[in-house]
Short mmCIF file of C-alpha atoms in Angstrom, two decimals:
data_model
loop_
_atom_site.label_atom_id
_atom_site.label_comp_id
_atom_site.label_asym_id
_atom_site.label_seq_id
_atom_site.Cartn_x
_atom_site.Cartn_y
_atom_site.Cartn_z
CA UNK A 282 -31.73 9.95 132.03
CA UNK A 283 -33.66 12.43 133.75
CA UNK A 284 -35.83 11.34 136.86
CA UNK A 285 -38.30 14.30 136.27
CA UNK A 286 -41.58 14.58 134.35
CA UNK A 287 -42.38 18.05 133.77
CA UNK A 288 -44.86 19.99 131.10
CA UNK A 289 -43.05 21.02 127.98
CA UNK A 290 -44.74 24.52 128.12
CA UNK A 291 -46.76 26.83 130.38
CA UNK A 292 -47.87 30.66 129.99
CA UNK A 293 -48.71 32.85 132.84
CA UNK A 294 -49.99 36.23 133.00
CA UNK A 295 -47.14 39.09 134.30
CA UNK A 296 -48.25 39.78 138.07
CA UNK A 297 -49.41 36.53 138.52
CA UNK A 298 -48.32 33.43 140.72
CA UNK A 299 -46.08 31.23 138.47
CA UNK A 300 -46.76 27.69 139.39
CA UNK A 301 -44.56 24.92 137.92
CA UNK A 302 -45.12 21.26 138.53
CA UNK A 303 -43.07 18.81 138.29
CA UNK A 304 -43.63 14.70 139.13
CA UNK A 305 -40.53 12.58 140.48
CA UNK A 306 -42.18 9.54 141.68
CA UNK A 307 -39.07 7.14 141.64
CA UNK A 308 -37.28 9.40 144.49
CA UNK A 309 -35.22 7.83 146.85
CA UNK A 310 -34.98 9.46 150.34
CA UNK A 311 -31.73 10.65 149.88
CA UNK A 312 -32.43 12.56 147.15
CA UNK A 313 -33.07 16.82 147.11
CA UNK A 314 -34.96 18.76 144.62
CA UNK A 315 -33.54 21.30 142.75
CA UNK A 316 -35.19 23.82 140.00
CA UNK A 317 -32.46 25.57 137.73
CA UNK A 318 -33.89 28.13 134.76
CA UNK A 319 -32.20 29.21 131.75
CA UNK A 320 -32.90 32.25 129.79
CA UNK A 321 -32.20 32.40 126.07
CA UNK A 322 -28.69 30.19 126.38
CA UNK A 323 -27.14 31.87 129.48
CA UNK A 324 -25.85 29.64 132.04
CA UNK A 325 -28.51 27.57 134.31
CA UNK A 326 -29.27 30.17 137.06
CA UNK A 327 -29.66 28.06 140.08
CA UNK A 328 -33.07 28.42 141.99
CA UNK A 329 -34.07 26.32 145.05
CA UNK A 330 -33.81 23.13 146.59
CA UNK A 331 -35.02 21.08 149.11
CA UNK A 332 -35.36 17.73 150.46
CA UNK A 333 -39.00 17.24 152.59
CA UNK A 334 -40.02 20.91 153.66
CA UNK A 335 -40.84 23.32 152.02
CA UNK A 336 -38.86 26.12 150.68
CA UNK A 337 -38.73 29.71 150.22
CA UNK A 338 -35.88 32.55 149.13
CA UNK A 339 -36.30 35.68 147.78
CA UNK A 340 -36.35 34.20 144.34
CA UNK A 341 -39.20 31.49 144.44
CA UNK A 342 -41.26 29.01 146.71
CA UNK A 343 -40.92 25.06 146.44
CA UNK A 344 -43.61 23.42 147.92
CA UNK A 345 -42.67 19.40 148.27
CA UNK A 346 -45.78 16.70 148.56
CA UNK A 347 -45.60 14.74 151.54
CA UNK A 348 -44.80 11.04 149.81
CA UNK A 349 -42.08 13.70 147.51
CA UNK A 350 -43.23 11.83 144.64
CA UNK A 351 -44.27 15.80 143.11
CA UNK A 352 -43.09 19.34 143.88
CA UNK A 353 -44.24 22.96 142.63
CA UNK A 354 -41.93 25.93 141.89
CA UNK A 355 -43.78 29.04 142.26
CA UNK A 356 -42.57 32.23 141.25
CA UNK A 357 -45.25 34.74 143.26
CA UNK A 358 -45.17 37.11 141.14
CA UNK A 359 -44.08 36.82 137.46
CA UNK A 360 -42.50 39.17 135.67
CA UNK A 361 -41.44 39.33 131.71
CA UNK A 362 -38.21 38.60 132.98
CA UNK A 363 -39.08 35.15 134.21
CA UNK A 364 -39.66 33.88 130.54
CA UNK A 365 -37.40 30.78 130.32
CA UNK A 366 -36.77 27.17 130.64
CA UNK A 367 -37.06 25.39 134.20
CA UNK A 368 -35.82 22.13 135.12
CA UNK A 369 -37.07 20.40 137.88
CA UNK A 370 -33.83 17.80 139.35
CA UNK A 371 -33.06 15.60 141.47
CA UNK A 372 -30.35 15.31 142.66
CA UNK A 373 -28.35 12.17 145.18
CA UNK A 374 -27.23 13.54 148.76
CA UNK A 375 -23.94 11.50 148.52
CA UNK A 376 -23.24 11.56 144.85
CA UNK A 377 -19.53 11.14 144.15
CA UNK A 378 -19.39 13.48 141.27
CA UNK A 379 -22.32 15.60 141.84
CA UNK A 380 -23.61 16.11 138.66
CA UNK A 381 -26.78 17.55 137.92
CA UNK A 382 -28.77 15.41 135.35
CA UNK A 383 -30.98 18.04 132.91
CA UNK A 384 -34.29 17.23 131.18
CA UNK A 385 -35.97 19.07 128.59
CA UNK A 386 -37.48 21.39 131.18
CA UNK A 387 -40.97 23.70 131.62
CA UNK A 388 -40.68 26.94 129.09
CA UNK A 389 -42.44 29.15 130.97
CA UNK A 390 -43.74 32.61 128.83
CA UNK A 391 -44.68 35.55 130.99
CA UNK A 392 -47.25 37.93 128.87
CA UNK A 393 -48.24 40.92 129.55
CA UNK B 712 -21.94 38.29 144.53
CA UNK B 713 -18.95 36.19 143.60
CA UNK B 714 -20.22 34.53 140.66
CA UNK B 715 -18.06 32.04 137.78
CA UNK B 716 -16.62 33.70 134.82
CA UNK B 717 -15.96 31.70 131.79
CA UNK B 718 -13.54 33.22 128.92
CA UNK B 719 -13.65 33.25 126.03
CA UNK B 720 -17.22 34.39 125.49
CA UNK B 721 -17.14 32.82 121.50
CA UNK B 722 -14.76 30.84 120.33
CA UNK B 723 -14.20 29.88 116.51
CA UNK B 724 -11.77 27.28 115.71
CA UNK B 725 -11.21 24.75 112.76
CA UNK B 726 -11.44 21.40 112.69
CA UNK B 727 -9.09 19.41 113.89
CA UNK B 728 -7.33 22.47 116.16
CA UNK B 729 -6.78 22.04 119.66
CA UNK B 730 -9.26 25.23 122.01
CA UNK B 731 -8.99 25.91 125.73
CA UNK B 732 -11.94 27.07 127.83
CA UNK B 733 -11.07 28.77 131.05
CA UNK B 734 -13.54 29.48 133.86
CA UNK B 735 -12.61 31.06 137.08
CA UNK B 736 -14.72 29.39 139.69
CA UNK B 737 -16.23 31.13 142.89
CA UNK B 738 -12.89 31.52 145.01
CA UNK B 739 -13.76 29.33 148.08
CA UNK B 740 -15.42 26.42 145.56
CA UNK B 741 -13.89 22.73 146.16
CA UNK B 742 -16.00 21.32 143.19
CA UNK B 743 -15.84 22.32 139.71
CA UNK B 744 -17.56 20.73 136.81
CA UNK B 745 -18.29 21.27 132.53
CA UNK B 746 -21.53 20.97 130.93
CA UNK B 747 -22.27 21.54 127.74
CA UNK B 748 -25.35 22.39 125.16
CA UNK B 749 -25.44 21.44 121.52
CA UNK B 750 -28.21 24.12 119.84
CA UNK B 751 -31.94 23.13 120.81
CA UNK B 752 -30.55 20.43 122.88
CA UNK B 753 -30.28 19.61 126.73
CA UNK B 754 -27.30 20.48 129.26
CA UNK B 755 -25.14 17.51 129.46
CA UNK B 756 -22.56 16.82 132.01
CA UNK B 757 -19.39 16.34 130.89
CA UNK B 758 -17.04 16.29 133.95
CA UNK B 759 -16.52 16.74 137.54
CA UNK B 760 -13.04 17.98 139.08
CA UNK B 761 -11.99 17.82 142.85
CA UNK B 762 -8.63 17.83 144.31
CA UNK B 763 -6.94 18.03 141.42
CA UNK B 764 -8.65 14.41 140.11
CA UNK B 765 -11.49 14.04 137.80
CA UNK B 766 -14.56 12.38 140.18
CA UNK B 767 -16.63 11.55 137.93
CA UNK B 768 -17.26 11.89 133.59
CA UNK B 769 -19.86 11.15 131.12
CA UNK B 770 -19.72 9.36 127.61
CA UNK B 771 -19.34 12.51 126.42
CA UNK B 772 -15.57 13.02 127.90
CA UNK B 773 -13.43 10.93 125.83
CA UNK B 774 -9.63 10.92 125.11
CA UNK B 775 -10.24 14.10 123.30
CA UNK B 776 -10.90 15.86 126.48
CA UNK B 777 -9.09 17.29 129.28
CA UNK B 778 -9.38 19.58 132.26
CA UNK B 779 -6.90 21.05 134.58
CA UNK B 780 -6.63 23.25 137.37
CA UNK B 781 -3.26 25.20 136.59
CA UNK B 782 -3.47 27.24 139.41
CA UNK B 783 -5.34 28.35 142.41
CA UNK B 784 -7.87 30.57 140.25
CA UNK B 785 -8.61 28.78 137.11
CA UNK B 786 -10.47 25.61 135.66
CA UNK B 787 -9.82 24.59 132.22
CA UNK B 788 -11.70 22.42 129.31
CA UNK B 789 -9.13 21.36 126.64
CA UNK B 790 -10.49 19.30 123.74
CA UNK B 791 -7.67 18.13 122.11
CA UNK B 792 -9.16 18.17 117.81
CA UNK B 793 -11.69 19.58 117.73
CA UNK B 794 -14.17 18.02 115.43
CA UNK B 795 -17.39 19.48 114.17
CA UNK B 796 -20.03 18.32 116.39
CA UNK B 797 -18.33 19.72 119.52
CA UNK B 798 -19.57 23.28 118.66
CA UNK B 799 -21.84 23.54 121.25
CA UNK B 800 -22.30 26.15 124.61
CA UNK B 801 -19.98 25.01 127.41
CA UNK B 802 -20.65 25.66 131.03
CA UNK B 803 -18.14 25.78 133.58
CA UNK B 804 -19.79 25.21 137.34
CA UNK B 805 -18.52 25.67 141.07
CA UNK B 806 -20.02 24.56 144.38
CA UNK B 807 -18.78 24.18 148.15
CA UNK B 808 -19.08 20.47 148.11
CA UNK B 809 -20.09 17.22 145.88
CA UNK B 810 -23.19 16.89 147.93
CA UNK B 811 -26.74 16.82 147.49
CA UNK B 812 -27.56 20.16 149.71
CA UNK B 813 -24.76 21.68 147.64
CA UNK B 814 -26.21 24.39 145.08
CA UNK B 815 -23.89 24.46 141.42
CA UNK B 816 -23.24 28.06 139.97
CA UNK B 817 -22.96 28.17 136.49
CA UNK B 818 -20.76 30.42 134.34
CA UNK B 819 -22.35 32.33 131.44
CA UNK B 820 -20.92 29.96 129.33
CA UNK B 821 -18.46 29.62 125.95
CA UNK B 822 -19.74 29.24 122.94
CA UNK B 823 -17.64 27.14 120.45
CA UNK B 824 -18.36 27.25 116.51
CA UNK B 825 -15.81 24.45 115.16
CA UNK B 826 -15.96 25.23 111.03
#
Protein backbone atom coordinates (compact mmCIF):
# COMPACT_ATOMS: atom_id res chain seq x y z
CA UNK A 1 0.00 0.00 0.00
CA UNK A 2 0.81 3.45 -0.50
CA UNK A 3 2.88 5.35 2.28
CA UNK A 4 1.34 8.76 1.21
CA UNK A 5 -1.69 10.72 2.44
CA UNK A 6 -2.61 13.23 0.02
CA UNK A 7 -6.06 15.38 -0.68
CA UNK A 8 -8.29 13.72 -3.19
CA UNK A 9 -8.88 17.12 -4.98
CA UNK A 10 -7.61 20.71 -5.17
CA UNK A 11 -8.48 23.72 -7.65
CA UNK A 12 -6.21 26.56 -8.31
CA UNK A 13 -6.63 29.60 -10.22
CA UNK A 14 -4.41 29.67 -13.83
CA UNK A 15 -1.35 32.09 -12.95
CA UNK A 16 -1.30 31.10 -9.61
CA UNK A 17 1.21 29.10 -7.30
CA UNK A 18 0.03 25.43 -7.31
CA UNK A 19 0.70 24.06 -3.92
CA UNK A 20 0.24 20.31 -3.29
CA UNK A 21 0.68 18.68 0.06
CA UNK A 22 1.29 15.62 0.78
CA UNK A 23 1.95 13.79 4.54
CA UNK A 24 4.42 10.67 4.75
CA UNK A 25 4.98 10.39 8.35
CA UNK A 26 6.17 6.66 8.48
CA UNK A 27 9.43 7.62 6.28
CA UNK A 28 12.43 5.90 6.85
CA UNK A 29 15.72 7.82 6.17
CA UNK A 30 16.50 6.02 3.27
CA UNK A 31 13.67 6.85 1.58
CA UNK A 32 13.29 9.89 -1.45
CA UNK A 33 10.22 11.66 -2.44
CA UNK A 34 8.97 11.59 -5.67
CA UNK A 35 5.75 13.46 -7.32
CA UNK A 36 4.64 11.83 -10.75
CA UNK A 37 1.29 13.50 -12.60
CA UNK A 38 -0.88 11.97 -15.07
CA UNK A 39 -3.02 13.72 -17.50
CA UNK A 40 -6.20 12.13 -18.81
CA UNK A 41 -4.53 8.32 -18.99
CA UNK A 42 -1.11 9.20 -20.55
CA UNK A 43 1.80 7.70 -18.96
CA UNK A 44 2.93 9.09 -15.32
CA UNK A 45 5.13 12.09 -16.35
CA UNK A 46 7.82 12.04 -13.81
CA UNK A 47 8.29 15.35 -11.75
CA UNK A 48 10.79 15.75 -8.85
CA UNK A 49 12.39 14.11 -6.14
CA UNK A 50 14.31 14.53 -3.28
CA UNK A 51 15.49 13.17 -0.15
CA UNK A 52 16.09 16.19 2.77
CA UNK A 53 16.62 19.50 0.67
CA UNK A 54 14.73 21.05 -1.12
CA UNK A 55 14.19 20.89 -4.76
CA UNK A 56 13.73 22.84 -7.78
CA UNK A 57 13.73 22.14 -11.89
CA UNK A 58 12.25 23.93 -14.42
CA UNK A 59 9.08 21.99 -13.96
CA UNK A 60 8.16 22.45 -10.16
CA UNK A 61 9.53 23.15 -6.53
CA UNK A 62 9.50 20.42 -3.65
CA UNK A 63 9.89 21.84 -0.50
CA UNK A 64 10.66 18.82 2.23
CA UNK A 65 9.81 19.53 6.20
CA UNK A 66 12.68 19.15 8.29
CA UNK A 67 11.47 15.77 10.40
CA UNK A 68 10.31 14.68 6.25
CA UNK A 69 7.26 13.49 7.77
CA UNK A 70 5.36 16.17 4.89
CA UNK A 71 6.44 17.71 1.57
CA UNK A 72 4.77 20.36 -0.91
CA UNK A 73 4.89 20.25 -4.74
CA UNK A 74 4.46 23.61 -6.08
CA UNK A 75 3.91 24.35 -9.51
CA UNK A 76 4.70 28.46 -9.54
CA UNK A 77 2.72 29.18 -11.92
CA UNK A 78 -0.28 27.06 -13.10
CA UNK A 79 -1.38 26.77 -16.26
CA UNK A 80 -4.65 24.85 -17.83
CA UNK A 81 -2.23 22.45 -18.82
CA UNK A 82 -1.34 21.37 -15.33
CA UNK A 83 -4.93 19.88 -14.77
CA UNK A 84 -4.20 16.27 -13.65
CA UNK A 85 -3.59 13.71 -11.08
CA UNK A 86 -0.36 13.96 -8.73
CA UNK A 87 1.03 11.37 -6.66
CA UNK A 88 3.15 12.09 -3.98
CA UNK A 89 5.79 8.60 -3.45
CA UNK A 90 8.10 7.37 -1.70
CA UNK A 91 10.24 5.59 -2.76
CA UNK A 92 13.40 3.02 -0.86
CA UNK A 93 17.10 4.16 -1.83
CA UNK A 94 18.17 0.44 -2.13
CA UNK A 95 15.05 -1.19 -3.37
CA UNK A 96 15.82 -4.36 -5.30
CA UNK A 97 13.15 -3.95 -7.85
CA UNK A 98 12.52 -0.34 -7.74
CA UNK A 99 9.07 -0.09 -8.09
CA UNK A 100 7.15 2.86 -7.58
CA UNK A 101 4.08 2.20 -5.30
CA UNK A 102 0.92 4.64 -6.65
CA UNK A 103 -1.91 6.03 -4.49
CA UNK A 104 -4.99 7.55 -5.55
CA UNK A 105 -3.22 10.88 -5.97
CA UNK A 106 -4.20 14.97 -5.72
CA UNK A 107 -6.50 15.94 -9.00
CA UNK A 108 -5.48 19.15 -9.35
CA UNK A 109 -8.03 21.53 -11.81
CA UNK A 110 -6.45 24.69 -13.14
CA UNK A 111 -9.44 27.35 -14.02
CA UNK A 112 -9.26 30.10 -15.68
CA UNK B 1 14.64 14.03 -25.38
CA UNK B 2 14.96 10.28 -25.61
CA UNK B 3 11.79 9.28 -24.20
CA UNK B 4 10.00 5.28 -24.08
CA UNK B 5 7.78 4.32 -26.85
CA UNK B 6 5.27 1.67 -26.28
CA UNK B 7 3.50 -0.07 -29.49
CA UNK B 8 0.79 -0.88 -30.06
CA UNK B 9 -1.10 2.24 -29.05
CA UNK B 10 -4.72 -0.02 -28.71
CA UNK B 11 -4.86 -3.33 -28.75
CA UNK B 12 -8.15 -5.52 -29.13
CA UNK B 13 -7.91 -9.12 -28.62
CA UNK B 14 -10.37 -12.00 -27.56
CA UNK B 15 -10.44 -13.89 -24.79
CA UNK B 16 -8.40 -16.44 -24.29
CA UNK B 17 -5.70 -15.15 -27.24
CA UNK B 18 -2.24 -14.71 -26.46
CA UNK B 19 -1.08 -10.22 -27.07
CA UNK B 20 2.45 -8.84 -26.97
CA UNK B 21 3.24 -5.32 -25.75
CA UNK B 22 6.51 -3.91 -26.92
CA UNK B 23 8.15 -0.80 -25.46
CA UNK B 24 11.45 0.50 -26.56
CA UNK B 25 13.10 1.84 -23.47
CA UNK B 26 15.45 5.00 -23.30
CA UNK B 27 18.67 3.47 -25.06
CA UNK B 28 21.23 3.73 -22.17
CA UNK B 29 18.34 2.38 -19.46
CA UNK B 30 19.55 -0.79 -17.27
CA UNK B 31 16.03 -1.04 -15.58
CA UNK B 32 12.86 -1.64 -17.22
CA UNK B 33 9.56 -2.27 -15.60
CA UNK B 34 5.30 -2.75 -16.53
CA UNK B 35 2.61 -1.08 -14.79
CA UNK B 36 -0.63 -1.19 -15.50
CA UNK B 37 -4.22 0.76 -14.97
CA UNK B 38 -7.59 -0.90 -14.95
CA UNK B 39 -10.26 2.23 -15.85
CA UNK B 40 -10.76 4.65 -12.74
CA UNK B 41 -8.24 2.64 -10.94
CA UNK B 42 -4.57 3.16 -9.62
CA UNK B 43 -1.11 2.31 -11.47
CA UNK B 44 -0.04 -1.02 -10.30
CA UNK B 45 3.31 -2.51 -10.68
CA UNK B 46 3.49 -5.46 -12.35
CA UNK B 47 7.21 -6.25 -12.99
CA UNK B 48 10.72 -5.22 -12.87
CA UNK B 49 13.43 -6.52 -15.51
CA UNK B 50 17.32 -6.20 -15.18
CA UNK B 51 19.95 -8.19 -16.78
CA UNK B 52 17.92 -10.20 -18.53
CA UNK B 53 16.13 -11.57 -14.95
CA UNK B 54 12.93 -10.45 -13.54
CA UNK B 55 14.00 -8.48 -9.96
CA UNK B 56 11.15 -8.18 -8.61
CA UNK B 57 6.89 -8.88 -9.44
CA UNK B 58 3.63 -8.20 -7.91
CA UNK B 59 0.49 -10.51 -7.32
CA UNK B 60 -0.55 -9.23 -10.29
CA UNK B 61 2.24 -11.21 -12.53
CA UNK B 62 1.19 -14.69 -12.53
CA UNK B 63 1.97 -17.69 -14.85
CA UNK B 64 -0.01 -15.88 -17.41
CA UNK B 65 2.64 -13.33 -17.75
CA UNK B 66 5.88 -12.90 -19.31
CA UNK B 67 8.48 -10.35 -20.32
CA UNK B 68 11.54 -10.54 -22.41
CA UNK B 69 14.17 -8.52 -23.70
CA UNK B 70 14.68 -10.04 -27.34
CA UNK B 71 17.16 -7.75 -28.24
CA UNK B 72 19.20 -4.78 -27.40
CA UNK B 73 16.19 -2.26 -28.19
CA UNK B 74 13.05 -3.80 -27.02
CA UNK B 75 11.07 -4.83 -23.76
CA UNK B 76 8.16 -7.00 -24.05
CA UNK B 77 4.80 -7.86 -21.89
CA UNK B 78 3.34 -11.22 -23.08
CA UNK B 79 0.19 -12.40 -21.29
CA UNK B 80 -0.22 -15.67 -22.33
CA UNK B 81 -4.77 -15.91 -22.43
CA UNK B 82 -5.84 -13.23 -22.12
CA UNK B 83 -8.87 -13.10 -19.96
CA UNK B 84 -11.29 -10.26 -19.56
CA UNK B 85 -10.21 -8.35 -16.66
CA UNK B 86 -6.70 -7.75 -18.06
CA UNK B 87 -8.05 -4.95 -20.36
CA UNK B 88 -6.52 -2.32 -18.72
CA UNK B 89 -3.65 0.66 -19.81
CA UNK B 90 -0.16 -0.86 -19.63
CA UNK B 91 2.93 1.16 -18.99
CA UNK B 92 6.23 0.22 -19.97
CA UNK B 93 9.10 2.26 -17.77
CA UNK B 94 13.02 2.78 -18.06
CA UNK B 95 15.54 4.23 -15.62
CA UNK B 96 19.51 4.28 -15.21
CA UNK B 97 19.44 2.23 -12.11
CA UNK B 98 17.07 0.29 -9.43
CA UNK B 99 17.79 2.99 -6.96
CA UNK B 100 16.04 5.40 -4.98
CA UNK B 101 17.71 8.72 -6.68
CA UNK B 102 16.82 6.96 -9.93
CA UNK B 103 13.84 8.86 -11.80
CA UNK B 104 11.33 6.07 -13.96
CA UNK B 105 10.15 7.32 -17.50
CA UNK B 106 7.04 6.09 -18.49
CA UNK B 107 5.83 5.19 -21.99
CA UNK B 108 2.51 6.59 -23.22
CA UNK B 109 1.15 3.45 -22.61
CA UNK B 110 -1.03 0.39 -24.47
CA UNK B 111 -4.29 0.15 -24.08
CA UNK B 112 -5.75 -3.45 -24.14
CA UNK B 113 -9.67 -4.09 -24.67
CA UNK B 114 -9.89 -8.08 -24.19
CA UNK B 115 -13.78 -8.79 -25.60
Amino acid sequence: DAKTTQPPSMDCAEGRAANLPCNHSTISGNEYVYWYRQIHSQGPQYIIHGLKNNETNEMASLIITEDRKSSTLILPHATLRDTAVYYCIVRVANNQGGKLIFGQGTELSVKP
Amino acid sequence: EPEVTQTPSHQVTQMGQEVILRCVPISNHLYFYWYRQILGQKVEFLVSFYNNEISEKSEIFDDQFSVERPDGSNFTLKIRSTKLEDSAMYFCASSETSGGNSEQYFGPGTRLTVT
